[in-house]
mmCIF file of C-alpha atoms in Angstrom:
data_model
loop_
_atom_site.group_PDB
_atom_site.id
_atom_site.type_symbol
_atom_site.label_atom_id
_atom_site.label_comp_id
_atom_site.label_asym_id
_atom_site.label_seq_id
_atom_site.Cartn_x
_atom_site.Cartn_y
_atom_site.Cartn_z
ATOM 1 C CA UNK A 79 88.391 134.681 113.846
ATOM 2 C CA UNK A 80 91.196 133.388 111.808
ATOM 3 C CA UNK A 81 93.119 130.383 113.351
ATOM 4 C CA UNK A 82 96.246 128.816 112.054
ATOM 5 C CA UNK A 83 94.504 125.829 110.668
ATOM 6 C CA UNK A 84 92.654 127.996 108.591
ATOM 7 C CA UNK A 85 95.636 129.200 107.118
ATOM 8 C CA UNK A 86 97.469 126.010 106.437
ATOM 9 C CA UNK A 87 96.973 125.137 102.676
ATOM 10 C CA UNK A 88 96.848 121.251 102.657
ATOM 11 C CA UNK A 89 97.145 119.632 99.233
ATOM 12 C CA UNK A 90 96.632 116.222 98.084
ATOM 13 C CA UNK A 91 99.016 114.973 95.895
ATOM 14 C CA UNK A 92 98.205 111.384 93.566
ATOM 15 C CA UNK A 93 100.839 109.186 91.376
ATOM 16 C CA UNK A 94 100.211 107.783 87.950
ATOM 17 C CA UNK A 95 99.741 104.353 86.942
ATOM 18 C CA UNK A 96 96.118 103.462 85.276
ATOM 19 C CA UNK A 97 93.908 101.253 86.554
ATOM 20 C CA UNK A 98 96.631 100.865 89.637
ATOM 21 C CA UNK A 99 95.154 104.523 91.484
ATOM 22 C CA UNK A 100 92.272 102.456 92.530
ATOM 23 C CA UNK A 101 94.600 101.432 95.385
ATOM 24 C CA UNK A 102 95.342 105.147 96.113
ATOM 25 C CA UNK A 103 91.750 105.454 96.607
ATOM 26 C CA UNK A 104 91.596 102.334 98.900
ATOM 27 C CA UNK A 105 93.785 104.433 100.782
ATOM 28 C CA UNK A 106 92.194 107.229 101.143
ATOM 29 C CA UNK A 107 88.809 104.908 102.097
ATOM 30 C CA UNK A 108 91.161 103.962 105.157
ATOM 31 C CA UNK A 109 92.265 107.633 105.830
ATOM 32 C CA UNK A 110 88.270 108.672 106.077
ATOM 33 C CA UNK A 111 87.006 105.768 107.629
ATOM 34 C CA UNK A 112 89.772 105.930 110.588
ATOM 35 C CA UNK A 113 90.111 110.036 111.043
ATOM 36 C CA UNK A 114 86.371 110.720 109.693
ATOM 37 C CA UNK A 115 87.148 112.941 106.747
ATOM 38 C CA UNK A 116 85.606 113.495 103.502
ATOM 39 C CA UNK A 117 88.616 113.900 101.265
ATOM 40 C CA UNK A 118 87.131 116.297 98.786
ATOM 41 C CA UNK A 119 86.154 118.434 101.677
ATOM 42 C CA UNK A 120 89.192 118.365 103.998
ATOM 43 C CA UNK A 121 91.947 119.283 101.458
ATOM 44 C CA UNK A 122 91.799 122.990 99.811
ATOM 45 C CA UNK A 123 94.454 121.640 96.989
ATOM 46 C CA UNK A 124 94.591 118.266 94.540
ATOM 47 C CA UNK A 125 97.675 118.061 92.393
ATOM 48 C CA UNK A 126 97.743 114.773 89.990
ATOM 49 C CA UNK A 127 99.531 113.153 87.667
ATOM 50 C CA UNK A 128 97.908 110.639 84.849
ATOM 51 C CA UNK A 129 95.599 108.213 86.846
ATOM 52 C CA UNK A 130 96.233 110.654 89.829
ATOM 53 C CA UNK A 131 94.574 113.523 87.309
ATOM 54 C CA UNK A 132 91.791 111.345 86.632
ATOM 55 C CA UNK A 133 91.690 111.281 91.244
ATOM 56 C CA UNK A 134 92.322 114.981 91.481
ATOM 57 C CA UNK A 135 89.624 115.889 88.965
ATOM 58 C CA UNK A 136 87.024 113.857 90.840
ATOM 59 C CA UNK A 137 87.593 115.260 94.177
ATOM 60 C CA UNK A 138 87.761 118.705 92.964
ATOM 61 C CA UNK A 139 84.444 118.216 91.345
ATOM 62 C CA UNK A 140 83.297 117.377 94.696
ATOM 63 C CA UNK A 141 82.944 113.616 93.894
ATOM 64 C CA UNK A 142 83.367 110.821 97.096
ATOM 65 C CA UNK A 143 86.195 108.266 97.060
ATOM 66 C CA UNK A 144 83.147 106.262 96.712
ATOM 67 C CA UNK A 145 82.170 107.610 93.665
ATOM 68 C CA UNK A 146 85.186 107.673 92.131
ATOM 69 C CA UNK A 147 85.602 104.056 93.097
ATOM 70 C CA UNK A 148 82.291 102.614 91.670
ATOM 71 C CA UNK A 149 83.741 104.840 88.268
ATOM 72 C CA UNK A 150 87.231 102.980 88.440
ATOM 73 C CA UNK A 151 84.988 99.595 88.883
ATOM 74 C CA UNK A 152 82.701 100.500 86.047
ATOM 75 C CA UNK A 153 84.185 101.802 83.598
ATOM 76 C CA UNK A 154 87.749 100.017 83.971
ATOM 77 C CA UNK A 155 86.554 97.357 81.449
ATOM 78 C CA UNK A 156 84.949 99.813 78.930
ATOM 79 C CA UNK A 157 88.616 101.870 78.512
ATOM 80 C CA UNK A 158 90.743 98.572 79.129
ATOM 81 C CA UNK A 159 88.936 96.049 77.166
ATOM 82 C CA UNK A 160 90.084 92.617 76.991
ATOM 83 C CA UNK A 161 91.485 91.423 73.359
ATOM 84 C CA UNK A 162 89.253 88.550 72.133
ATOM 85 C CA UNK A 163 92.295 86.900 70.358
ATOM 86 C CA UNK A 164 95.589 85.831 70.454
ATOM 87 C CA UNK A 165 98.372 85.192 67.937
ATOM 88 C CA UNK A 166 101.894 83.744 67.750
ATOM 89 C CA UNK A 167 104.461 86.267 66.036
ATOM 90 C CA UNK A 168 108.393 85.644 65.398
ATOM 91 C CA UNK A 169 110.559 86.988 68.500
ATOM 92 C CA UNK A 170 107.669 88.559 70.546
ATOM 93 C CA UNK A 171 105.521 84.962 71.117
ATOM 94 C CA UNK A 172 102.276 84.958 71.918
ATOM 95 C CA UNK A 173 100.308 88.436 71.347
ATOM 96 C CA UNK A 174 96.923 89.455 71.552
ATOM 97 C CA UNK A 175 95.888 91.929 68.791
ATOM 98 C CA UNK A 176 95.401 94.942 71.102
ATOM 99 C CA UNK A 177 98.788 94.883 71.581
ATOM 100 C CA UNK A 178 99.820 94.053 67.956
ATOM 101 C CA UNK A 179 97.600 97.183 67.843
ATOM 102 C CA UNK A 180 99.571 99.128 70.255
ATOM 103 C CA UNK A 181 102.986 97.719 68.185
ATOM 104 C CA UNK A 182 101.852 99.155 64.982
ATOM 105 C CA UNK A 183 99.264 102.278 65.644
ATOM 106 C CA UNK A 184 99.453 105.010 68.027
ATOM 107 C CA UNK A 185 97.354 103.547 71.053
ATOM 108 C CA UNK A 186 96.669 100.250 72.591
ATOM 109 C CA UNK A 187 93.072 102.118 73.640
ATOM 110 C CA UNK A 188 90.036 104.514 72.486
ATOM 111 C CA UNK A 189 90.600 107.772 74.309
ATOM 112 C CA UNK A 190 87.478 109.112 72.568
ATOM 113 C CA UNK A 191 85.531 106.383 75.078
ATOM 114 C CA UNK A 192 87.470 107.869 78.471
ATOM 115 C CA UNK A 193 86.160 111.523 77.405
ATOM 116 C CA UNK A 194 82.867 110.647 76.772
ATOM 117 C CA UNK A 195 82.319 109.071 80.557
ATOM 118 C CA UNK A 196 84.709 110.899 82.263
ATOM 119 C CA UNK A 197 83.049 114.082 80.874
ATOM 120 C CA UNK A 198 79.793 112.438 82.103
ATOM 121 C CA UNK A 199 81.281 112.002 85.540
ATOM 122 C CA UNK A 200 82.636 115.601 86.117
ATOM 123 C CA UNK A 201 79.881 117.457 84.044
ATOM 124 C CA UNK A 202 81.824 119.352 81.892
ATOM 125 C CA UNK A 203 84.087 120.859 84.439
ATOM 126 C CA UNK A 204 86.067 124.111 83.613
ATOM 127 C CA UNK A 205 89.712 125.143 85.277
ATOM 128 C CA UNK A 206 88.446 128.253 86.750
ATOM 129 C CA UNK A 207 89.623 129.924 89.797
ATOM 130 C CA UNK A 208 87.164 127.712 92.511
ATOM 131 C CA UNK A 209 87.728 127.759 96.090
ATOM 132 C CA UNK A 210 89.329 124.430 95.631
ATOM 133 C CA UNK A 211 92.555 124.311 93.589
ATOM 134 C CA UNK A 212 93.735 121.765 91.367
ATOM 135 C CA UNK A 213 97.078 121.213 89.266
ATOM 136 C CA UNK A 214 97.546 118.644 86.627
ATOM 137 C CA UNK A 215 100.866 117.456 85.305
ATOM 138 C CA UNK A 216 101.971 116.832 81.695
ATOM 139 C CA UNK A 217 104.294 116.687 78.743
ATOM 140 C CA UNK A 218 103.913 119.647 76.131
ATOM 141 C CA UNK A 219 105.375 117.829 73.019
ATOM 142 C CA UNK A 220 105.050 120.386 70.811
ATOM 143 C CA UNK A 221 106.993 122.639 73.362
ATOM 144 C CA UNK A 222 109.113 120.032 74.402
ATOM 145 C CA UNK A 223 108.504 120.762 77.815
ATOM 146 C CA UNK A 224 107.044 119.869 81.333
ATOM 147 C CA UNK A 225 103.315 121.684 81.545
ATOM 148 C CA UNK A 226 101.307 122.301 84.065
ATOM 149 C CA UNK A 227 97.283 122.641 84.143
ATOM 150 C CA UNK A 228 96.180 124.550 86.737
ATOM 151 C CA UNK A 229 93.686 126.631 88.523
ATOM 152 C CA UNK A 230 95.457 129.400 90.484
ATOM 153 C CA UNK A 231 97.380 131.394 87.705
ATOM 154 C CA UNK A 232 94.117 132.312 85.694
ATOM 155 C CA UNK A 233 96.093 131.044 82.332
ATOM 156 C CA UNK A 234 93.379 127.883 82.047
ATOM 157 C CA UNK A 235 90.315 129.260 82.455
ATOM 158 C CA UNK A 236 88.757 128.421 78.498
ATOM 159 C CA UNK A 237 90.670 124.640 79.453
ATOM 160 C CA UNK A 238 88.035 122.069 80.530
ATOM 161 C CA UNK A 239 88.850 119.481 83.120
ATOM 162 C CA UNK A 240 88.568 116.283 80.752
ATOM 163 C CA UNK A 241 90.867 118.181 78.452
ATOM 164 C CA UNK A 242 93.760 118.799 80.755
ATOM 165 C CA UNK A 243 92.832 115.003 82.679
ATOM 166 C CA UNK A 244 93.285 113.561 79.097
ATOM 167 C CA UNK A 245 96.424 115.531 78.421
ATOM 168 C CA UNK A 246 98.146 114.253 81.571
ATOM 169 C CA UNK A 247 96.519 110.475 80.961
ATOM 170 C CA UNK A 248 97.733 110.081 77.566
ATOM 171 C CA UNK A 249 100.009 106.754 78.435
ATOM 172 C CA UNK A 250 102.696 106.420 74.737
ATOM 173 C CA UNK A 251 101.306 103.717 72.625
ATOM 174 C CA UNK A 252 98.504 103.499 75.581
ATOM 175 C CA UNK A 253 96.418 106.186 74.674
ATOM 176 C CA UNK A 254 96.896 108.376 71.999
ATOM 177 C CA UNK A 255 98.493 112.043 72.661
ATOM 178 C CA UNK A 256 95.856 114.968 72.889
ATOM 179 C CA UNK A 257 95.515 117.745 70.805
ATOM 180 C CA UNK A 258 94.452 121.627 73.907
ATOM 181 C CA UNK A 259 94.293 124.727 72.219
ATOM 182 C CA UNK A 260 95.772 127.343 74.570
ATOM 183 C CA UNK A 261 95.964 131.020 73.673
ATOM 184 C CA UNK A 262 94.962 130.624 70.106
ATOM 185 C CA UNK A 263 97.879 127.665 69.141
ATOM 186 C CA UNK A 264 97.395 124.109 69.300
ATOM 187 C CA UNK A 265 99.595 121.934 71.660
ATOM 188 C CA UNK A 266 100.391 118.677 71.732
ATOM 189 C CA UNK A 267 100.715 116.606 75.120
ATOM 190 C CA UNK A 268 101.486 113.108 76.531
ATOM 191 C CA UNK A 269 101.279 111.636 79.433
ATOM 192 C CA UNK A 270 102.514 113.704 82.829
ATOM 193 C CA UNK A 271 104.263 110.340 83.964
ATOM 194 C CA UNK A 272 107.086 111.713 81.388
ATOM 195 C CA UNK A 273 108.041 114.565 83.629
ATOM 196 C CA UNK A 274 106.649 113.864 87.544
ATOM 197 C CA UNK A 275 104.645 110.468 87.993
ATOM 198 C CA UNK A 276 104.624 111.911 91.480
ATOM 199 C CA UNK A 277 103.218 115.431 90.959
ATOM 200 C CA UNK A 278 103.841 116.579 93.985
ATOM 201 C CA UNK A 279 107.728 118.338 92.829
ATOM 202 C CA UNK A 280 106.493 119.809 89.985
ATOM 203 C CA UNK A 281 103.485 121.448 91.298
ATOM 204 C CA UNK A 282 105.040 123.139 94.079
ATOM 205 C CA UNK A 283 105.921 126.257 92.955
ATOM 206 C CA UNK A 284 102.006 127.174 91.884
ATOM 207 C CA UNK A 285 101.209 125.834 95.818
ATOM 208 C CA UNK A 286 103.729 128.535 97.230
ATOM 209 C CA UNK A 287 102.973 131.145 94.676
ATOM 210 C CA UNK A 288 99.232 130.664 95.730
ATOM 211 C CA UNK A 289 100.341 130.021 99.593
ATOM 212 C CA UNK A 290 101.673 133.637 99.276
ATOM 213 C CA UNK A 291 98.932 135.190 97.304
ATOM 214 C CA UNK A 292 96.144 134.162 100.003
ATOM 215 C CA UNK A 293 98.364 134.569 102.828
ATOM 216 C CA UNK A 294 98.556 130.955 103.888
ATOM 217 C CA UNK A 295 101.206 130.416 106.891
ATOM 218 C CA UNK A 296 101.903 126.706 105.595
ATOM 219 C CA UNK A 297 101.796 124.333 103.052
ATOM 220 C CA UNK A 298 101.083 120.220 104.191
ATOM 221 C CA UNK A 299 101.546 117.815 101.282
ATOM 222 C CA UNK A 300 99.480 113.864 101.686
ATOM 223 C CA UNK A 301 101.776 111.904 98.743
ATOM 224 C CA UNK A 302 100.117 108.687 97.952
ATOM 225 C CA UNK A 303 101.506 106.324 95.883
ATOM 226 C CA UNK A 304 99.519 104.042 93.057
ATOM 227 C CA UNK A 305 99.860 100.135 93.314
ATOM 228 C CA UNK A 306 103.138 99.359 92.668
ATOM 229 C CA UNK A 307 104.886 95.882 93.192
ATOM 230 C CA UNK A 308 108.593 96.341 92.105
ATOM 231 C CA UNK A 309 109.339 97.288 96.077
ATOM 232 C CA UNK A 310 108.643 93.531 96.935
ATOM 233 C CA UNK A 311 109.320 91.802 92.985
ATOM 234 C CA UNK A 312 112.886 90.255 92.996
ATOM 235 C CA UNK A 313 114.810 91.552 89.556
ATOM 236 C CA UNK A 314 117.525 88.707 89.495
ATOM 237 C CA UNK A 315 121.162 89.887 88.794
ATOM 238 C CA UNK A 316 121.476 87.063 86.216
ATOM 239 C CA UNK A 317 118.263 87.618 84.758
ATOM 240 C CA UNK A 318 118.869 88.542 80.714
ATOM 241 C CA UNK A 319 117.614 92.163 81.064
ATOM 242 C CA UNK A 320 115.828 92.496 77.589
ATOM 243 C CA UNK A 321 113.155 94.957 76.934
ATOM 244 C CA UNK A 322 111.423 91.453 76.198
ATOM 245 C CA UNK A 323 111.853 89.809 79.328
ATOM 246 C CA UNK A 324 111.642 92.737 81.534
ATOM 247 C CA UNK A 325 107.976 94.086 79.852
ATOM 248 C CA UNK A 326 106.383 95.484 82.760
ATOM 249 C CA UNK A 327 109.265 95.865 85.303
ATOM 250 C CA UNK A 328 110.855 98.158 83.503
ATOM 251 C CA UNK A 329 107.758 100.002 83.786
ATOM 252 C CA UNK A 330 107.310 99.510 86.986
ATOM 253 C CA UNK A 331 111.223 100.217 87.773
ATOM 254 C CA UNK A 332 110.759 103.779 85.923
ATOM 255 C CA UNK A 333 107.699 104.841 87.677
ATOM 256 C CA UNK A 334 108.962 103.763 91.184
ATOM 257 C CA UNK A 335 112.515 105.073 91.045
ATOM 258 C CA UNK A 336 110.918 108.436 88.788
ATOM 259 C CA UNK A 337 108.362 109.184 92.440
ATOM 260 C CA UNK A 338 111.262 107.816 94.511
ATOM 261 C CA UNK A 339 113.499 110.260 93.598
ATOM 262 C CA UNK A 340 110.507 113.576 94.242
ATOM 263 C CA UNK A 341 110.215 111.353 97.857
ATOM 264 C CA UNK A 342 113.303 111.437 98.601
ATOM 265 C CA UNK A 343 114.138 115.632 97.567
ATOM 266 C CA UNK A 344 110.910 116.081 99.951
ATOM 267 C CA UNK A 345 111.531 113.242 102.924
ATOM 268 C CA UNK A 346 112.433 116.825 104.594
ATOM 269 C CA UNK A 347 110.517 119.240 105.671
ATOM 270 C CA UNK A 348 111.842 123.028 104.573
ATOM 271 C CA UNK A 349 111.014 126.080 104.556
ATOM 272 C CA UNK A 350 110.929 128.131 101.330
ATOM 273 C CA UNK A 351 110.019 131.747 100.821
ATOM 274 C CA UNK A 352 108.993 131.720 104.773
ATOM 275 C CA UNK A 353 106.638 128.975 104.159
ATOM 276 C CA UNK A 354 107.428 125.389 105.932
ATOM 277 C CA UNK A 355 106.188 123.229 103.911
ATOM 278 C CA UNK A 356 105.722 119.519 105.273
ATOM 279 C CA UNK A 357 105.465 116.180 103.438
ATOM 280 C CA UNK A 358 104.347 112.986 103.786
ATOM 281 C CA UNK A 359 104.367 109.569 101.399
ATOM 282 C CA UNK A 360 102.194 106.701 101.533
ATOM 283 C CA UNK A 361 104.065 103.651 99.783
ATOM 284 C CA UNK A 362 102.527 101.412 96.884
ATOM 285 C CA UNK A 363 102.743 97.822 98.333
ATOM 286 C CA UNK A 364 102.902 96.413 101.280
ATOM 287 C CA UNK A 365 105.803 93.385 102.366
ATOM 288 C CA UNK A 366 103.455 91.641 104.746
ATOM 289 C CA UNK A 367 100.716 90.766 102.004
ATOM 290 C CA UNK A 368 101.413 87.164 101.084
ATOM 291 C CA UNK A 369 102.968 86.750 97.216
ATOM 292 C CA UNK A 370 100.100 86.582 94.834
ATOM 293 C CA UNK A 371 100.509 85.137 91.135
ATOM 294 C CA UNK A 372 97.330 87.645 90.000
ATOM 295 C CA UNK A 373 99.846 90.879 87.868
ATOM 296 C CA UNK A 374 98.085 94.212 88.188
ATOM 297 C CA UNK A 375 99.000 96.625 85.645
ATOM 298 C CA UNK A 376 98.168 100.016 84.052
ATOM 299 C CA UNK A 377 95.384 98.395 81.977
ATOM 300 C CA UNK A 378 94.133 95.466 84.799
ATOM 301 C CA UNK A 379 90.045 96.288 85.397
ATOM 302 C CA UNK A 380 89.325 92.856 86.976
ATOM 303 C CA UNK A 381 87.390 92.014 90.130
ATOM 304 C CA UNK A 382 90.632 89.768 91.189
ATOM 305 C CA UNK A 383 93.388 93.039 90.612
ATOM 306 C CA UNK A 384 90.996 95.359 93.076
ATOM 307 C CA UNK A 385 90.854 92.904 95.871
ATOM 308 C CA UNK A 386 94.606 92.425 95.359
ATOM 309 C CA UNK A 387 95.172 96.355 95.583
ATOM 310 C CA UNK A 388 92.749 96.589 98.908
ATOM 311 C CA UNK A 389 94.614 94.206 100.428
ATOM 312 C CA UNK A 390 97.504 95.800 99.996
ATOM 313 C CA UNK A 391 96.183 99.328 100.723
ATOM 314 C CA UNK A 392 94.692 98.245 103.873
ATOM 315 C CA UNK A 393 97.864 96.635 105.405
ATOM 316 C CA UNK A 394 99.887 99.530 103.919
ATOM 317 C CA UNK A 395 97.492 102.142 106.028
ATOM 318 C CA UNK A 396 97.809 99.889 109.077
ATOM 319 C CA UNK A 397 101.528 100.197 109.062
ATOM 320 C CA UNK A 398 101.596 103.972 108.841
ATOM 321 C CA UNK A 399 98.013 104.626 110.475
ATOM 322 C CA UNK A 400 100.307 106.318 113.638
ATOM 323 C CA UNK A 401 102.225 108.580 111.322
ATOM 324 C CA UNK A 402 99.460 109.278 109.156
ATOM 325 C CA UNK A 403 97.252 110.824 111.874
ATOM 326 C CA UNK A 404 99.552 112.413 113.436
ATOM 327 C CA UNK A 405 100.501 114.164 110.048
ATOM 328 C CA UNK A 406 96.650 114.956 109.007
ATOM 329 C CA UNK A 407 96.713 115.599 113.383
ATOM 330 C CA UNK A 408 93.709 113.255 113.522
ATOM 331 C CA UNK A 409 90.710 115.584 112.786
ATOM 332 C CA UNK A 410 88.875 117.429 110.244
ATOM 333 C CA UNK A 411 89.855 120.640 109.126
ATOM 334 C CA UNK A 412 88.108 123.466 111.276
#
């Protein structure tokens, strides 16, 4: 017998921002540990976007939060290493040479290192059409145009998972763009943080197109958030608003207010094509963690930035633990 839950398509939707999804999968520990779900196993749908790719691809692999946690642990330092040295330069102060590398070469970081142990940790996976669907935000430089890897269409099936995870990872002057053949031509792609850090907007239309295809009566959408602190940083009006001096909050200011703006087109729920299709976002930071002089960003793989991000996952999930079960209605999918 059919019921309605078995009908409800419920995707999982993850933003970019490096080394900062581990705290998306902090939440997610909370969300398992309090409902008693297995993530990979509850949701038919992962959509992902840089970091939130690298998420995506690991549940739809069938991989734990727990193993993809132990991976973010582990190999955190062998992607981001730490420069060994340091130099003073004119106007920019003191440098270390991976970023006078990033300053004068096309990436801060080795990709070739993130596709040898992601491939390792997915085996090799292929984008064909799986009982669990996946899409995968990007930038299609050579197209000049937002791309989307995905499952459900049939148009990625020669596309392995590391390739399109890579595509939609490839950070500018981070890690260096990636070269995907598709349909005999060579495309060039950066990072799908360019187009949708939160992927959940620009994967919508393949969720509805499948939603219709397989007869699915609705469409639920868990948005989670990476770590990020601008929500609780104070930018000072008389502050000298240099690229120099702002460095990483103007980051931070263009991936918040970029996922801000998806949140707040979707704080609604609508109905399109005859589909209702509900939504629901999980913040990155949380106001009631006390101040903390450690700085997490895209590249932090210490021990010191993961306890930060739990704490602030934890207290996040605390806040919204109410609204959050009621959403996933408290229960594993029957």
């Amino acid at each position: 017998m059919t019921t309605y839950m078995e009908k409800e398509l419920k995707v999982l939707a993850i933003d970019g921002g490096g080394m900062r999804g581990y705290y998306s999968l902090k939440i997610l520990e909370c969300i398992e540990r309090e409902l008693g779900i297995e993530t990979h196993s509850y949701f038919n749908g992962f959509a992902g976007t840089s970091t939130g790719s690298i998420i995506s691809g690991g549940l739809y692999s069938g991989k734990s939060i727990k193993d993809i946690e132990i991976f973010y642990q582990e190999i955190g330092k062998k992607i981001f290493p730490k420069a060994k040295l340091s130099v003073k330069l004119p106007f920019l102060g003191t440098v270390d040479t991976l970023e006078i590398k990033q300053l004068l070469t096309m990436a801060k970081y080795d990709d070739a290192i993130f596709r040898k142990v992601y491939s390792e940790f997915i085996y090799d996976k292929i984008l064909t059409s799986d009982e669990k669907k996946i899409a995968i935000t990007s930038y299609n430089i050579s197209k000049k145009e937002a791309y989307i890897f995905e499952n459900m269409s049939g148009s990625h099936e020669q596309v392995k998972l590391v390739d399109a995870v890579l595509a939609s990872s490839a950070a500018p002057s981070f890690l260096a763009p990636q070269e995907i053949l598709l349909k005999g031509e060579t495309h060039l792609f950066y990072d799908g943080g360019l187009i949708s850090n939160n992927p959940t907007l620009a994967t919508l239309p393949y969720w509805l197109d499948y939603s219709k295809d397989q007869a699915f009566t609705s469409i639920k959408i868990l948005s989670i958030s990476t770590y990020n602190p601008i929500k609780i940083k104070t930018i000072s009006i008389g502050k000298t608003h240099s690229l120099l001096n702002m460095k990483y909050d103007l980051l931070d200011i263009f991936l918040y207010s970029q996922s801000l703006a998806t949140d707040q087109f979707l704080s609604h729920n609508y109905s399109i094509d005859g589909i209702p299709v509900s939504y629901y976002r999980i913040g990155g930071c949380n106001e009631n963690v006390p101040p903390s002089k450690i700085e997490v960003q895209m590249d932090t793989a210490t021990k010191d930035g993961f306890l930060l991000m739990t704490e602030h996952a934890e207290a996040e999930f605390n806040k919204c633990k109410p609204e959050i079960k009621e959403f996933l209605n408290a229960g594993k999918a029957e």
